[in-house]
GROMACS .gro file of C-alpha atoms in nm:
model
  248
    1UNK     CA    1  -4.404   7.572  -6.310
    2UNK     CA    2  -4.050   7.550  -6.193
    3UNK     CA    3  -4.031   7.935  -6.080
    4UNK     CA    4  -4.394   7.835  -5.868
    5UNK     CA    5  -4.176   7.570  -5.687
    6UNK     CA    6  -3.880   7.859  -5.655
    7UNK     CA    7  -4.132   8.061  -5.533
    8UNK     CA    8  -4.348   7.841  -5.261
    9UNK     CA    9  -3.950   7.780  -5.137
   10UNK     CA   10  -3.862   8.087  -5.072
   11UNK     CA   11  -4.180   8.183  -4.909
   12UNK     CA   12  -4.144   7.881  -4.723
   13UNK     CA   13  -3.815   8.003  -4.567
   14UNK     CA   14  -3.976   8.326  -4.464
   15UNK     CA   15  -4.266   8.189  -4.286
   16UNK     CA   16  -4.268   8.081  -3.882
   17UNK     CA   17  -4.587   7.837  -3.783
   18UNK     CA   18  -4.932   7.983  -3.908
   19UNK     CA   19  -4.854   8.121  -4.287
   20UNK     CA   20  -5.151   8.345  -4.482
   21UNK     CA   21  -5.052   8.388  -4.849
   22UNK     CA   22  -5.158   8.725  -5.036
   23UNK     CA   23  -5.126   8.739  -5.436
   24UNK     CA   24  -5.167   9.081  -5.622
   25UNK     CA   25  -5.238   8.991  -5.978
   26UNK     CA   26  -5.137   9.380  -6.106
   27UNK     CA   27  -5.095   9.169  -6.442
   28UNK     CA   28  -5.229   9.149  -6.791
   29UNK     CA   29  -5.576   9.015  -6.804
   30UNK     CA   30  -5.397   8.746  -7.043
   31UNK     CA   31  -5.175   8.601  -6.786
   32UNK     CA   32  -5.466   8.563  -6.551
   33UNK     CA   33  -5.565   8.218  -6.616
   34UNK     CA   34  -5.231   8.046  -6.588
   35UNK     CA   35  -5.138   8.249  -6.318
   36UNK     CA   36  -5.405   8.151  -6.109
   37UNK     CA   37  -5.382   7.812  -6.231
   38UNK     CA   38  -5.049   7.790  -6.149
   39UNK     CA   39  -5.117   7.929  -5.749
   40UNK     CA   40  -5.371   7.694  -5.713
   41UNK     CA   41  -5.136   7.364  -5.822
   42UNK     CA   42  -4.820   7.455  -5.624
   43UNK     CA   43  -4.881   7.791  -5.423
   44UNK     CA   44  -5.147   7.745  -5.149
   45UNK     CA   45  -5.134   7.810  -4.754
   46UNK     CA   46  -5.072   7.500  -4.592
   47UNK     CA   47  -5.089   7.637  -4.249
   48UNK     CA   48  -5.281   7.953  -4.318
   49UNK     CA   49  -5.512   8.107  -4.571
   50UNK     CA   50  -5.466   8.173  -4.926
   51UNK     CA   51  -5.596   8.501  -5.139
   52UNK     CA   52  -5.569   8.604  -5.413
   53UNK     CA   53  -5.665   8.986  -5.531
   54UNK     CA   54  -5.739   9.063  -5.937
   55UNK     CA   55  -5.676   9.408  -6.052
   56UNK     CA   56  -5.887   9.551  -6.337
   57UNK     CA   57  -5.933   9.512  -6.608
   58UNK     CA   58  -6.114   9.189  -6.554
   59UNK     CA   59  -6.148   9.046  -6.891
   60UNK     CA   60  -6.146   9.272  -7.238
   61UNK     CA   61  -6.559   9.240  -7.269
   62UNK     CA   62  -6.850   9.051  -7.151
   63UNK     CA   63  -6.736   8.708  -7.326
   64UNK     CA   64  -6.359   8.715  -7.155
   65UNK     CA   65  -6.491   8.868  -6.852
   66UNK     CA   66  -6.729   8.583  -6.794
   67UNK     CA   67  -6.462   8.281  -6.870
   68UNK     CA   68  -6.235   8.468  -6.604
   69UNK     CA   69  -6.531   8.452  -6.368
   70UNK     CA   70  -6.579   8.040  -6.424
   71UNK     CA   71  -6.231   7.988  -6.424
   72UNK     CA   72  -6.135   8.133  -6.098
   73UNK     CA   73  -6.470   8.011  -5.953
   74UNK     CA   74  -6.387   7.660  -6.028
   75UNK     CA   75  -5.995   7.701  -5.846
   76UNK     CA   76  -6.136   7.939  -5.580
   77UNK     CA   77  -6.357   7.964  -5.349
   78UNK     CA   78  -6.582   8.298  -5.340
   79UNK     CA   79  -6.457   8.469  -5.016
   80UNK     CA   80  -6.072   8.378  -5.087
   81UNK     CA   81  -6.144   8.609  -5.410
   82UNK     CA   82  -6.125   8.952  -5.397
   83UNK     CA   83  -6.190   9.185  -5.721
   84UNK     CA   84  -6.076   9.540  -5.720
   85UNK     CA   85  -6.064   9.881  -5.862
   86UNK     CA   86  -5.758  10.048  -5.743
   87UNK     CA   87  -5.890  10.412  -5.800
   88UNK     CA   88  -6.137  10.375  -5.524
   89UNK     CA   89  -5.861  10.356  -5.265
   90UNK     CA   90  -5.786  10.741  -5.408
   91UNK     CA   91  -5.872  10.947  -5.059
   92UNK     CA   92  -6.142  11.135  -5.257
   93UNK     CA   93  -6.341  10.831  -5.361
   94UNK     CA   94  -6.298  10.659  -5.046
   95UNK     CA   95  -6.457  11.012  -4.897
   96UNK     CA   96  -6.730  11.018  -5.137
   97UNK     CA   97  -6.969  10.800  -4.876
   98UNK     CA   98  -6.920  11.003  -4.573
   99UNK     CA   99  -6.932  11.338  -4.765
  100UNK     CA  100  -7.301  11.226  -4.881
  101UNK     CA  101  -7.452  11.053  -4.608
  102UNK     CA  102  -7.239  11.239  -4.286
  103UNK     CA  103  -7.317  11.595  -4.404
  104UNK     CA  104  -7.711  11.699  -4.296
  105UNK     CA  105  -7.728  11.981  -4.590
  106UNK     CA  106  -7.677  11.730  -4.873
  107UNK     CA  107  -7.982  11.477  -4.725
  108UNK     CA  108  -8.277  11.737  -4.894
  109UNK     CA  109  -8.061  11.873  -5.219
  110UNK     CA  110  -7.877  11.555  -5.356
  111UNK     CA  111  -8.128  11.511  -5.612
  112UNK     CA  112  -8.306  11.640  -5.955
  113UNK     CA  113  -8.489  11.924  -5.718
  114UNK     CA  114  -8.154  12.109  -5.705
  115UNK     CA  115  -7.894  11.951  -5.927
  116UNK     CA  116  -7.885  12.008  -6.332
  117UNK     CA  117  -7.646  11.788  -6.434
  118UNK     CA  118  -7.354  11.589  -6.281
  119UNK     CA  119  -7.006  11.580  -6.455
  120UNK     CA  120  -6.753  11.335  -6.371
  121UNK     CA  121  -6.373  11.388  -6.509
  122UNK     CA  122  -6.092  11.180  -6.586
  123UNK     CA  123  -5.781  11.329  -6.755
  124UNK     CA  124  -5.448  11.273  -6.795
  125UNK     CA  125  -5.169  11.565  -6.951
  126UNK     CA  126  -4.955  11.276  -7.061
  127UNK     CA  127  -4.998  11.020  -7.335
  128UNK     CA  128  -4.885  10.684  -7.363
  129UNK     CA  129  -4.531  10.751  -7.304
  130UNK     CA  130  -4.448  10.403  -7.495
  131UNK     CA  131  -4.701  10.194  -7.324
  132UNK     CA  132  -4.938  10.226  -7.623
  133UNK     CA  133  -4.910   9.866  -7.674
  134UNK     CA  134  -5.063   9.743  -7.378
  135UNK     CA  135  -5.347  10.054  -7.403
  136UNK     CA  136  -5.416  10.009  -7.747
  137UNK     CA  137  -5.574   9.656  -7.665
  138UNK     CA  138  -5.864   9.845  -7.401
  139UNK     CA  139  -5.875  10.203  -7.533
  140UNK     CA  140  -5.960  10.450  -7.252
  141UNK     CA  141  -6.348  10.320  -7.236
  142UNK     CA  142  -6.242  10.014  -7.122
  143UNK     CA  143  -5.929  10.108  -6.954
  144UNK     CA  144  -6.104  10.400  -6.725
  145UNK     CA  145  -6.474  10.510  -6.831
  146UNK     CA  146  -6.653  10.181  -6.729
  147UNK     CA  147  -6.452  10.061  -6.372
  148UNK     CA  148  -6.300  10.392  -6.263
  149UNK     CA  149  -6.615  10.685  -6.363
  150UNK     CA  150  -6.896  10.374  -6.322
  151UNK     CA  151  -6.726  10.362  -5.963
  152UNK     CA  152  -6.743  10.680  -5.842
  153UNK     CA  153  -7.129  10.741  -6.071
  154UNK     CA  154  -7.230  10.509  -5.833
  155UNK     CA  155  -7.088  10.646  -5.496
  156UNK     CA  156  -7.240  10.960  -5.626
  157UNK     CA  157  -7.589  10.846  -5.714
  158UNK     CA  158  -7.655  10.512  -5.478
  159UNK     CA  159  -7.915  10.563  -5.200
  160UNK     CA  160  -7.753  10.519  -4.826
  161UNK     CA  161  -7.689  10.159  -4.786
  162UNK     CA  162  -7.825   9.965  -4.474
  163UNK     CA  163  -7.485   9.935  -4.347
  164UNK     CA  164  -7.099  10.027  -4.467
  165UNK     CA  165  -7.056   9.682  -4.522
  166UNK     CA  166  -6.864   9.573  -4.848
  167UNK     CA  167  -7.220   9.379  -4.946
  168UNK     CA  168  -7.469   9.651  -4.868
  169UNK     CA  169  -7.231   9.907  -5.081
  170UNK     CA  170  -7.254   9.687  -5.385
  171UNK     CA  171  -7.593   9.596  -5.346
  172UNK     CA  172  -7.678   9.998  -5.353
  173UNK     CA  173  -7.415  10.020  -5.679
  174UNK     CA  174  -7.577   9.777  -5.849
  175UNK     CA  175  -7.970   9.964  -5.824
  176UNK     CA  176  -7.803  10.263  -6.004
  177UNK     CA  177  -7.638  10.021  -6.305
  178UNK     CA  178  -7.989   9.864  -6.321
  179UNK     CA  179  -8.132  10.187  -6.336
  180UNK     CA  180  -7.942  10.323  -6.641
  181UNK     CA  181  -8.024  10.285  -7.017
  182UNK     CA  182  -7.796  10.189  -7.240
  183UNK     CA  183  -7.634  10.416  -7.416
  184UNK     CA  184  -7.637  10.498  -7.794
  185UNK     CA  185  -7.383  10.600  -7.995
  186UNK     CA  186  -7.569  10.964  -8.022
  187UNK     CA  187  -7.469  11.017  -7.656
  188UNK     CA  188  -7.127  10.971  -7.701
  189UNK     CA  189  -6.754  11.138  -7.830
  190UNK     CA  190  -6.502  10.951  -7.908
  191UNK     CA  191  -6.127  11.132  -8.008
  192UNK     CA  192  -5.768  11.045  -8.019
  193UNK     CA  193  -5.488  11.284  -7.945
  194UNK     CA  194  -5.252  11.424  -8.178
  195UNK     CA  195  -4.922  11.607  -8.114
  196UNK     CA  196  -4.851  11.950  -8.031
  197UNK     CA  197  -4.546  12.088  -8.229
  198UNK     CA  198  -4.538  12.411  -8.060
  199UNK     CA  199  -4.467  12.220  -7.742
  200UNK     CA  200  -4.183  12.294  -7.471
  201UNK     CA  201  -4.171  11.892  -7.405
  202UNK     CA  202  -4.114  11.632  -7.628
  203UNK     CA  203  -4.373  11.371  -7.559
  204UNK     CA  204  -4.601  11.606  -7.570
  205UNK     CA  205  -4.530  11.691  -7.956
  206UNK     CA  206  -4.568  11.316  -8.044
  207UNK     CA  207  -4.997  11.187  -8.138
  208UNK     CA  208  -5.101  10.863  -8.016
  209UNK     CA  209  -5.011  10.730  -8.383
  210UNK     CA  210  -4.633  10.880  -8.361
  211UNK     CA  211  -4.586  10.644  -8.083
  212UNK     CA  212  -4.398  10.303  -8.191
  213UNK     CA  213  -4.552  10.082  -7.947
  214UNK     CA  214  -4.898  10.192  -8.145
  215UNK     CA  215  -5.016   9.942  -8.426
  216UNK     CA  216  -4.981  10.153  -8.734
  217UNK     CA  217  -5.365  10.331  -8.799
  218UNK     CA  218  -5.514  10.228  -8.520
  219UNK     CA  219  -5.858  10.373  -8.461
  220UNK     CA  220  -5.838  10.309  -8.042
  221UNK     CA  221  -6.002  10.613  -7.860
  222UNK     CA  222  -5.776  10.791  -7.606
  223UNK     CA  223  -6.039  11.037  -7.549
  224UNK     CA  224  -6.450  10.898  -7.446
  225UNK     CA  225  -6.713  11.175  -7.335
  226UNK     CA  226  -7.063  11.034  -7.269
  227UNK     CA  227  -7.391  11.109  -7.103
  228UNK     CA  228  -7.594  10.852  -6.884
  229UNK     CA  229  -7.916  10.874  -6.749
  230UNK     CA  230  -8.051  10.725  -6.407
  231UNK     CA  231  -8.442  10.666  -6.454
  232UNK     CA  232  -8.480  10.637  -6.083
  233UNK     CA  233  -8.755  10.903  -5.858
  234UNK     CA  234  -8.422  11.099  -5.742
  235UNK     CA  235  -8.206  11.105  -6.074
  236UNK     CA  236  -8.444  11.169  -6.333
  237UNK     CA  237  -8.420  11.434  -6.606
  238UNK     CA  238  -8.053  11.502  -6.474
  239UNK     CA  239  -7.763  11.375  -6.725
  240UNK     CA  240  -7.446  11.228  -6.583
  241UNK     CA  241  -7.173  11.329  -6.811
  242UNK     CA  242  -6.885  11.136  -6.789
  243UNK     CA  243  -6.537  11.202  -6.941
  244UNK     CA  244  -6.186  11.063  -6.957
  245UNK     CA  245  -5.871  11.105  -7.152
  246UNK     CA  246  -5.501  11.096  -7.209
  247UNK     CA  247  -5.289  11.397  -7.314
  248UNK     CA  248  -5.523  11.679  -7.224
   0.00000   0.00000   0.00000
């Protein structure tokens, strides 16, 4: 609490007349609740208004996810919230909407007339370079197959939304989730990397295990492959493979 005060006292010093406040939670999913807690006791605009952004991941499952929902509901009101995924602000993603819906010759083929398949990849050539602590508690389902591939799945498969608004977007998104089955254990590969010793550099030669931050036999998956359907009229019969994985 004392280091809130510190810090409402220095921003105090900063600020002339009118004063918005901006907090970027890039924190632990953990720290969230005390955090915000903590903001909402000592750190508020007087002046101005107060918002506060949360970084993925939001929560470690449904349960967690949920309680972070109530709790920042109850200190917070809806539009000073905002909840993001920080890949969709890579140039690509953002893209992805005027690439569909701004280009004629994609209005009569982006469907199952004249795609097969769709195959969405996530890879990194690095491992956990001593951060397997933190990863090992999400595994790279959690950490990028259901925010960061769900994300762009979406972009790729939503109808064109009434407007570019932030609402109309998610209200398309949302459709496509609806729309999907879920998955079984069949349509999915799980893997964790192991070292190369013929390797030129030295992380590389170290397996997800061989790192110290790593609880000893740990089963997490660094490596997630799996296949979704969309059983809408202009997905159907066409399997969106998504993959994602460290070290490759």
């Amino acid at each position: 609490e004392e280091d809130f005060h510190l810090l409402v006292k220095q921003m105090a010093e900063k600020e002339k007349d009118c004063a918005n406040r901006l907090f970027y939670l890039a924190l632990p999913p953990s720290v969230f609740k005390p955090i915000t807690s903590m903001i909402k006791a000592c750190c508020m605009s007087p002046t101005g208004w107060t918002r506060v952004i949360v970084e993925k991941p939001f929560g470690k499952d449904s349960a967690s996810s949920a309680d972070l929902s109530d709790h920042l509901q109850k200190l917070f009101k809806e539009e000073q919230l905002y909840r993001i995924d920080h890949y969709l602000g890579k140039e690509m993603v953002q893209n992805l909407i005027s690439l569909r819906f701004g280009n004629m010759i994609f209005g009569p083929t982006w469907n199952r007339d004249s795609i097969a398949s769709v195959t969405i990849t996530f890879k990194e050539p690095f491992g956990t370079q001593g951060r397997g602590g933190y990863f090992d508690e999400f595994g790279i389902i959690r950490d990028v197959m259901q925010n960061h591939l769900l994300q762009i799945l979406c972009l790729a498969a939503m109808e064109k939304p009434v407007t570019t608004s932030p609402d109309d977007i998610r209200n398309e998104k949302v459709k496509v989730l609806k729309a999907i089955p879920s998955l079984s254990l069949s349509s999915c590969v799980l893997g964790q990397y192991c070292g190369d010793p013929d390797s030129d550099h030295p992380d590389a030669r170290l397996g997800y295990l061989e790192d110290p931050t790593v609880p000893e036999g740990s089963s997490c998956p660094t490596f997630a492959a799996a296949v979704l359907k969309i059983n809408n009229e202009r997905w159907d019969g066409v399997p969106f493979i998504l993959k994602c994985g460290k070290a490759l």
